[in-house]
CSV table of N, CA and C in Angstrom, one decimal:
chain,number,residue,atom,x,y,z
W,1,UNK,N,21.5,-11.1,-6.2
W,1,UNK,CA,20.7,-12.2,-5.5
W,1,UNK,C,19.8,-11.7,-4.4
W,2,UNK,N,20.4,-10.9,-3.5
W,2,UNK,CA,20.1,-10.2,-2.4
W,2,UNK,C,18.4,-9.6,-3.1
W,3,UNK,N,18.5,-9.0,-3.9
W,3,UNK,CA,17.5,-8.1,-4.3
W,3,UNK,C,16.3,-9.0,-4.8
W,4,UNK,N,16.3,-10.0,-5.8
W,4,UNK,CA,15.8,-11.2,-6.1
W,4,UNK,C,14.7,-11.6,-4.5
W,5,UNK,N,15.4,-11.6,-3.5
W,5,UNK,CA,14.9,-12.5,-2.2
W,5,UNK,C,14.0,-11.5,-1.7
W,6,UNK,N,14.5,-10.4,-1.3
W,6,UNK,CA,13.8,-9.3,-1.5
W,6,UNK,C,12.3,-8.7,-2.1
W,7,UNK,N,12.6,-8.8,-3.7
W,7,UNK,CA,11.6,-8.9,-4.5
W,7,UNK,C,10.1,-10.2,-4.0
W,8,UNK,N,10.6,-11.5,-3.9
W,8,UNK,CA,10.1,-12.0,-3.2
W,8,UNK,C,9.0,-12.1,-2.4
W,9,UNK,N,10.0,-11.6,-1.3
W,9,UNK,CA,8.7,-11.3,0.3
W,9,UNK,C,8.7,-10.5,-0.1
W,10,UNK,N,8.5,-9.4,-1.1
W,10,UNK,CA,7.9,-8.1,-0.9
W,10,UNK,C,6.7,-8.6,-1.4
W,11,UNK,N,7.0,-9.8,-2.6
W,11,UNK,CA,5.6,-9.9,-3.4
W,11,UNK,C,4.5,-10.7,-2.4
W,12,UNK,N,5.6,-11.7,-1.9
W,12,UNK,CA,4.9,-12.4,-0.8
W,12,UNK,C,3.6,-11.5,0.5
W,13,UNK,N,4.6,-10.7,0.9
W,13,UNK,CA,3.9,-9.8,1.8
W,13,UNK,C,2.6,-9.0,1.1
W,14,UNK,N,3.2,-8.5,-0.2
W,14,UNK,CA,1.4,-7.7,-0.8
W,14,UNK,C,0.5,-8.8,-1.1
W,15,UNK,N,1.0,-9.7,-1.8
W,15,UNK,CA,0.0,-10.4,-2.0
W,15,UNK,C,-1.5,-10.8,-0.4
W,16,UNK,N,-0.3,-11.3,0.5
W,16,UNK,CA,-1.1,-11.0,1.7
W,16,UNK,C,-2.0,-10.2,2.3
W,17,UNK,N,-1.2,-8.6,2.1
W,17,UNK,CA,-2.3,-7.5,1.8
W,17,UNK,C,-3.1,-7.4,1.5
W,18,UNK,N,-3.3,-8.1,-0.1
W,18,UNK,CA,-4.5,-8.0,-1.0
W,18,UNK,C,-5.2,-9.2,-0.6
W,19,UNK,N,-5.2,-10.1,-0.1
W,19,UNK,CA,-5.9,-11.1,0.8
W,19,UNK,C,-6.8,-10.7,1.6
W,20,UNK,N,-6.0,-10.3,2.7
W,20,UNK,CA,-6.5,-10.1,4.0
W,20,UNK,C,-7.6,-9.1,3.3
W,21,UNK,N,-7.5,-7.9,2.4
W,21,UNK,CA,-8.5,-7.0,2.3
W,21,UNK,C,-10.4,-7.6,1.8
W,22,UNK,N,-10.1,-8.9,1.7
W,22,UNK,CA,-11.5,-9.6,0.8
W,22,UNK,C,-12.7,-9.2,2.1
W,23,UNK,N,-12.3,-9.3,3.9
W,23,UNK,CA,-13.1,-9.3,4.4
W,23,UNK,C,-13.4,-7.6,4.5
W,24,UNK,N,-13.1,-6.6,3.8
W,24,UNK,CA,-12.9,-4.9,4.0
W,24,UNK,C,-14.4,-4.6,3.7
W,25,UNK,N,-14.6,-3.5,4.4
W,25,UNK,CA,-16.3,-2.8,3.4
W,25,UNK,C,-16.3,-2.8,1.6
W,26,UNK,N,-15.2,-2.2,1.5
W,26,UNK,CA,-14.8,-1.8,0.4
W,26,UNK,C,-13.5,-2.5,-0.7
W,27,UNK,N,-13.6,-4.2,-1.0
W,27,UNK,CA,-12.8,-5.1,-0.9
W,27,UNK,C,-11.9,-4.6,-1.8
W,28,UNK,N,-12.8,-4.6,-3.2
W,28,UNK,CA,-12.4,-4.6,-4.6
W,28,UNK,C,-11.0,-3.6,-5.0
W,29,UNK,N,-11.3,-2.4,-4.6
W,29,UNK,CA,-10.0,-1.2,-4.5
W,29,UNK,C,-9.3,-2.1,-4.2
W,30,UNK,N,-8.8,-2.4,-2.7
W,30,UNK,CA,-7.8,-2.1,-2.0
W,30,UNK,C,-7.4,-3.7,-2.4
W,31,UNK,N,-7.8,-4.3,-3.2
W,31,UNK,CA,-7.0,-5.7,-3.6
W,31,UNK,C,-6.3,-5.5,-4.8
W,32,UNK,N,-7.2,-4.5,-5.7
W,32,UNK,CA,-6.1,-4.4,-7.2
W,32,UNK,C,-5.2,-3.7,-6.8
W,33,UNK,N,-5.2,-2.3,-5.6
W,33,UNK,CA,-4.0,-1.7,-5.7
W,33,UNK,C,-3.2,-2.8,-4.7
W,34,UNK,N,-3.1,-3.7,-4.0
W,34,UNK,CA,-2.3,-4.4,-3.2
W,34,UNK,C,-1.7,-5.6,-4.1
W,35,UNK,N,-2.9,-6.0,-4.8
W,35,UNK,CA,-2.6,-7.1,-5.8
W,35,UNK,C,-1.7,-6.7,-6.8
W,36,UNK,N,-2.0,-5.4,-7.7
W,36,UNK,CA,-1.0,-4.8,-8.5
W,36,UNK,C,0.7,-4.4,-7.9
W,37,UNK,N,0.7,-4.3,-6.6
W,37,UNK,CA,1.7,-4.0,-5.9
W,37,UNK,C,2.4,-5.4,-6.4
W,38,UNK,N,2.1,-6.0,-5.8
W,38,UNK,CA,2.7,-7.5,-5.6
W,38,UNK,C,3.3,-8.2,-7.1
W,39,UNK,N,2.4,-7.9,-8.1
W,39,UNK,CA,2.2,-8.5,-9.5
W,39,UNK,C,3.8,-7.7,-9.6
W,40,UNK,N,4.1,-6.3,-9.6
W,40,UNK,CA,4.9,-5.8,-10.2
W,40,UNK,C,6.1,-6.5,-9.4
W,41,UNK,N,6.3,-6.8,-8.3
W,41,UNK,CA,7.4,-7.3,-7.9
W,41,UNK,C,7.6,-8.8,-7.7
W,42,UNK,N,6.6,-9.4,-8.5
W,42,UNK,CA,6.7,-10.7,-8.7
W,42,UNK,C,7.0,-10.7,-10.3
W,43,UNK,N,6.8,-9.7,-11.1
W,43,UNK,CA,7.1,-9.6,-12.1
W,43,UNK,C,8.7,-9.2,-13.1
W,44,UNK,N,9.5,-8.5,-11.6
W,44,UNK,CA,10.7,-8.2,-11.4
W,44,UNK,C,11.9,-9.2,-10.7
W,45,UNK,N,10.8,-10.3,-9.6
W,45,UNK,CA,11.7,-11.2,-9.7
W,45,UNK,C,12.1,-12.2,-10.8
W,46,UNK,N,10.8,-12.1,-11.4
W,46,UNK,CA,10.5,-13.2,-12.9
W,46,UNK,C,11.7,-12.6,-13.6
W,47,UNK,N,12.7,-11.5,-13.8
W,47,UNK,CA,13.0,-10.7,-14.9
W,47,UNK,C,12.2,-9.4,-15.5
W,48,UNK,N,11.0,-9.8,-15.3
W,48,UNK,CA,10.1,-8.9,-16.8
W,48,UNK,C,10.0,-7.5,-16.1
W,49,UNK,N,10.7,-7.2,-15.5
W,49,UNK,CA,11.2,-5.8,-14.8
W,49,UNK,C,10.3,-4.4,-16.3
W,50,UNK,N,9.4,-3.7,-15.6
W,50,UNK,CA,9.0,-2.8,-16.4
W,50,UNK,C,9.0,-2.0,-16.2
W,51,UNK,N,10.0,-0.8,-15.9
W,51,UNK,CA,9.9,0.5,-15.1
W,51,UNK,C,8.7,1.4,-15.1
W,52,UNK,N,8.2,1.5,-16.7
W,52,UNK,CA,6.7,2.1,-17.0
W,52,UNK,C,5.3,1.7,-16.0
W,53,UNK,N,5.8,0.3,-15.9
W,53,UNK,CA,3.9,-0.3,-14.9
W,53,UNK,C,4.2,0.0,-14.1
W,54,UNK,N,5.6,0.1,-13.7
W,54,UNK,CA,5.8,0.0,-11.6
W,54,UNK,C,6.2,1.5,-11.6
W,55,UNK,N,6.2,2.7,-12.4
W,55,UNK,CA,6.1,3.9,-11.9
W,55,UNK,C,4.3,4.3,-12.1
W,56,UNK,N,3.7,3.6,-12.8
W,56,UNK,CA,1.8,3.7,-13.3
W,56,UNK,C,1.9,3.3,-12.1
W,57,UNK,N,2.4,2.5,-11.7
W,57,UNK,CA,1.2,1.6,-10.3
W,57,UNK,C,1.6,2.7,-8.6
W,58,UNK,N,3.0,2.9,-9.4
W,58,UNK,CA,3.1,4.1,-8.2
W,58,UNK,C,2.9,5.2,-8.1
W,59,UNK,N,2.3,6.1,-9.3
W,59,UNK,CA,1.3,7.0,-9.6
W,59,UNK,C,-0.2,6.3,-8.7
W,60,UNK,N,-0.7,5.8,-9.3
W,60,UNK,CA,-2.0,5.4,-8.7
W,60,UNK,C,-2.0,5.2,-6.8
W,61,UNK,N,-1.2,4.9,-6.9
W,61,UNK,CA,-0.9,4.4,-5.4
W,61,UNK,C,-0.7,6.0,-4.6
W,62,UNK,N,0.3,6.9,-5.0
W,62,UNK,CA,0.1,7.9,-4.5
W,62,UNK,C,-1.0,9.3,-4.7
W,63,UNK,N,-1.8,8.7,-5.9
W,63,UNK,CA,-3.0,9.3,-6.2
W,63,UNK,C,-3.9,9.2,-5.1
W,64,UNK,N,-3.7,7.9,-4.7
W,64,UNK,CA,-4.8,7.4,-3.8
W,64,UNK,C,-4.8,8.1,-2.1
W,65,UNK,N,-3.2,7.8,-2.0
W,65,UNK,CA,-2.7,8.2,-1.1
W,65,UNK,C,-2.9,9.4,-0.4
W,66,UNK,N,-3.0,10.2,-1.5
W,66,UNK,CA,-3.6,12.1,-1.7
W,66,UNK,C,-5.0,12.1,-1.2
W,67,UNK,N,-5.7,11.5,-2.0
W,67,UNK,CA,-7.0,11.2,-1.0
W,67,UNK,C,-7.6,10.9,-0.2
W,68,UNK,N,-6.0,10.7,0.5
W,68,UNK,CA,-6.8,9.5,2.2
W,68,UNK,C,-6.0,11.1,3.1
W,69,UNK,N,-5.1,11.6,2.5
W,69,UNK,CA,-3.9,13.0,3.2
W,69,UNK,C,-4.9,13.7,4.3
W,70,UNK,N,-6.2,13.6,3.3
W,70,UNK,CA,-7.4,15.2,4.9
W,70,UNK,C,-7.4,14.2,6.0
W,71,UNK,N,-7.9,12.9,6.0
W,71,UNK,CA,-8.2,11.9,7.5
W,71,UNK,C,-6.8,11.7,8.3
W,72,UNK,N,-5.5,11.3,7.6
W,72,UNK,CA,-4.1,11.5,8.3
W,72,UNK,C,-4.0,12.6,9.0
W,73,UNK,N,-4.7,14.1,8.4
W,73,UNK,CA,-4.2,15.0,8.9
W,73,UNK,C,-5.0,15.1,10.3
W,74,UNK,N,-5.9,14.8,10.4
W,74,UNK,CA,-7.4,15.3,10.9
W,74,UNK,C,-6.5,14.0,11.8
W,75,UNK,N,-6.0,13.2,11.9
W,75,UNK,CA,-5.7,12.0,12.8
W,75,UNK,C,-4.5,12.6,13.5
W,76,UNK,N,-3.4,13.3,13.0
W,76,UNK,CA,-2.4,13.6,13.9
W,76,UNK,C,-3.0,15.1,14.4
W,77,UNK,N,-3.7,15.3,14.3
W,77,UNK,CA,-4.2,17.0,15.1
W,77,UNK,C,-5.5,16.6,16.3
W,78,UNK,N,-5.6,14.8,16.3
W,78,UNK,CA,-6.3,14.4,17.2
W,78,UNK,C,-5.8,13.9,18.3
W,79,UNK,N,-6.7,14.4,19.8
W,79,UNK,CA,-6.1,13.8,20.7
W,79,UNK,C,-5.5,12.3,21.3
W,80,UNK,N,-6.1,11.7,20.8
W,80,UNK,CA,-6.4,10.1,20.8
W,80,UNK,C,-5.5,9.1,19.7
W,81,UNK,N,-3.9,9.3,19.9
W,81,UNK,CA,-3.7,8.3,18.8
W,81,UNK,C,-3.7,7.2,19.4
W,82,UNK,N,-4.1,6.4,20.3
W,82,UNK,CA,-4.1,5.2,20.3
W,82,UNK,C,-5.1,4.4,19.6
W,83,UNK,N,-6.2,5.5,19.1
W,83,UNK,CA,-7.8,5.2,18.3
W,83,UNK,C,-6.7,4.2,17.3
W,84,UNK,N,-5.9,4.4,16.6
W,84,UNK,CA,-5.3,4.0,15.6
W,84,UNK,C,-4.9,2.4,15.8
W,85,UNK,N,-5.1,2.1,17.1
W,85,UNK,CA,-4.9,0.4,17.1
W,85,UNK,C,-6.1,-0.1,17.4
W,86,UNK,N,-7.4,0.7,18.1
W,86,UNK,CA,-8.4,0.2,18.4
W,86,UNK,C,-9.4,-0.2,17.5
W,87,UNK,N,-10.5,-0.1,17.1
W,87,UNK,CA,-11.6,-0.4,16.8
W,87,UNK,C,-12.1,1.0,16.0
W,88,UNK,N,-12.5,0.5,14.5
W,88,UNK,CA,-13.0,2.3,14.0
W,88,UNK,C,-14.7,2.3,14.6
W,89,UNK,N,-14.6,3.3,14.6
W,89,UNK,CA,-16.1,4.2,15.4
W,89,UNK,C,-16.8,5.1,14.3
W,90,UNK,N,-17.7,5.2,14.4
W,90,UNK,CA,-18.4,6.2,13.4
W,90,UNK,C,-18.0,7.8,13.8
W,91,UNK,N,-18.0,8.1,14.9
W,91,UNK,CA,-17.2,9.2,15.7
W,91,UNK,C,-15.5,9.6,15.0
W,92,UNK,N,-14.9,8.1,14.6
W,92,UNK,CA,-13.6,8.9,14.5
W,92,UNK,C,-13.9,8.2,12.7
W,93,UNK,N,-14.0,8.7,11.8
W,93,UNK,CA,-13.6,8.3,10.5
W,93,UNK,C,-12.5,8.2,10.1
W,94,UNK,N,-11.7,9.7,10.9
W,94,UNK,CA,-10.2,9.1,10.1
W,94,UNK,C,-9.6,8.0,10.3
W,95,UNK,N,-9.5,7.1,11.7
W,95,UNK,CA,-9.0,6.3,12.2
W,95,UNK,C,-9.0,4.9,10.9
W,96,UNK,N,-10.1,4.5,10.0
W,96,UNK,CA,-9.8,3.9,9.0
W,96,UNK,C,-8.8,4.8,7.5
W,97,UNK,N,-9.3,6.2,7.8
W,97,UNK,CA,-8.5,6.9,6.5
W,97,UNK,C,-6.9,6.9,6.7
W,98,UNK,N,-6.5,7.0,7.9
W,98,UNK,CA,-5.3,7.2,8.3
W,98,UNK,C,-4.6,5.6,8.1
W,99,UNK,N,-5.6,4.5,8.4
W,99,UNK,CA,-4.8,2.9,8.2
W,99,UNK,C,-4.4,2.9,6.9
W,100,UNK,N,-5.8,3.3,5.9
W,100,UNK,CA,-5.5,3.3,4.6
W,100,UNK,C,-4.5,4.3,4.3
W,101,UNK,N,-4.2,5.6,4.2
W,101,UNK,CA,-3.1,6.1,4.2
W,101,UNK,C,-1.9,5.4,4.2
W,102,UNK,N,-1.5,5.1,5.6
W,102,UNK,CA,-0.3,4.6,6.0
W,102,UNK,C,0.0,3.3,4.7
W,103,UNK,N,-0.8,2.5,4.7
W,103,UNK,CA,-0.5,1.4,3.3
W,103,UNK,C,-0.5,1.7,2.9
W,104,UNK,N,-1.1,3.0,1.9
W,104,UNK,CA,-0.7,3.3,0.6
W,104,UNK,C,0.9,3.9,0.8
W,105,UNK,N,0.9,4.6,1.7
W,105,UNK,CA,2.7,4.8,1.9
W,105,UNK,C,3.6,3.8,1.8
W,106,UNK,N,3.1,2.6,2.7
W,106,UNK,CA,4.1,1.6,2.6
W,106,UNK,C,4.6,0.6,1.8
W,107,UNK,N,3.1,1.1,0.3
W,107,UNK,CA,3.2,0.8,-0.9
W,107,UNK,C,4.3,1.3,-1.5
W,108,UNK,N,4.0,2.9,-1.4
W,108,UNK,CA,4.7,3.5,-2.5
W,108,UNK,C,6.0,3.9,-1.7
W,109,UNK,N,6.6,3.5,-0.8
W,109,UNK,CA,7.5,3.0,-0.2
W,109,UNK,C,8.6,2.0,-1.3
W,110,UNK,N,7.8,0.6,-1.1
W,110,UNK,CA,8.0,-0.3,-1.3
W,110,UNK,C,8.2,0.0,-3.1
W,111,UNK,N,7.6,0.6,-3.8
W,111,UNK,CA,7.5,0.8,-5.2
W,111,UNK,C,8.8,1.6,-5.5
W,112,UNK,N,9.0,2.9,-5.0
W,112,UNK,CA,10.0,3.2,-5.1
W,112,UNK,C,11.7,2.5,-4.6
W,113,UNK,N,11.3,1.4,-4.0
W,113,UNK,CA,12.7,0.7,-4.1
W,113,UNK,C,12.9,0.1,-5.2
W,114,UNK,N,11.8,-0.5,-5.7
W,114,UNK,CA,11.5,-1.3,-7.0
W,114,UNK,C,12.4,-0.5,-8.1
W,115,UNK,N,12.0,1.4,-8.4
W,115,UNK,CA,12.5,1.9,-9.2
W,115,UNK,C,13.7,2.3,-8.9
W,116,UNK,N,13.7,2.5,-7.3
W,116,UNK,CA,15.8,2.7,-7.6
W,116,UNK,C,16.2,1.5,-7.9
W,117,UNK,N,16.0,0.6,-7.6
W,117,UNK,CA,16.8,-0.8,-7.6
W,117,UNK,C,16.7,-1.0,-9.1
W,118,UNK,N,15.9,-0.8,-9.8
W,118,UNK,CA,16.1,-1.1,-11.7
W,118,UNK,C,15.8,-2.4,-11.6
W,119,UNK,N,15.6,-3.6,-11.1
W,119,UNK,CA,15.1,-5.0,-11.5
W,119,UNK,C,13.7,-5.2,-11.8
């Protein structure tokens, strides 16, 4: 049951994610991969538990994730982490690579509970 509630606000909360992203530069991405986050663990609370889509969707997620890795890095080798709660600047690029990073982590975070848990 525990897991079920779980499943839930997890779906609850991406779905949110994939919300909030409609105002982004770049909306479209970052909603199917937030949206697909959500789908799979609303789909696990439903039962229809698919280990195949929710390990696809966590492939993609850490695909993506790989791609944002040079601006994370370029972000912890910079002086200034508090850029990371401020305002992005054309000066600091990574400071959006590194937000996007971190959610793709906390994606594929979240996905891999999905696959140990088996629901």
């Amino acid at each position: 049951m525990i897991h079920k509630i779980i499943q839930v606000i997890l779906f609850l909360l991406f779905l949110s994610f994939a919300a909030l992203q409609y105002n982004d530069p770049d909306p479209y991405g970052w909603i199917a991969i937030y949206g697909s986050i959500a789908i799979a663990f609303l789909l696990s609370a439903l039962g229809k538990y698919r280990k195949e889509i929710v390990a696809g969707i966590m492939l993609l997620v850490l695909g993506a994730a790989l791609w944002h890795l040079p601006g994370f890095i370029t972000y912890l080798y910079s002086p200034d982490k508090e850029a990371l709660f401020g305002e992005m600047t054309h000066d600091r690029p990574y400071v959006e690579t590194t937000r996007e990073f971190l959610g793709l982590m906390i994606g594929g975070v979240a996905l891999l509970y999905l696959l140990r848990s088996g629901r």
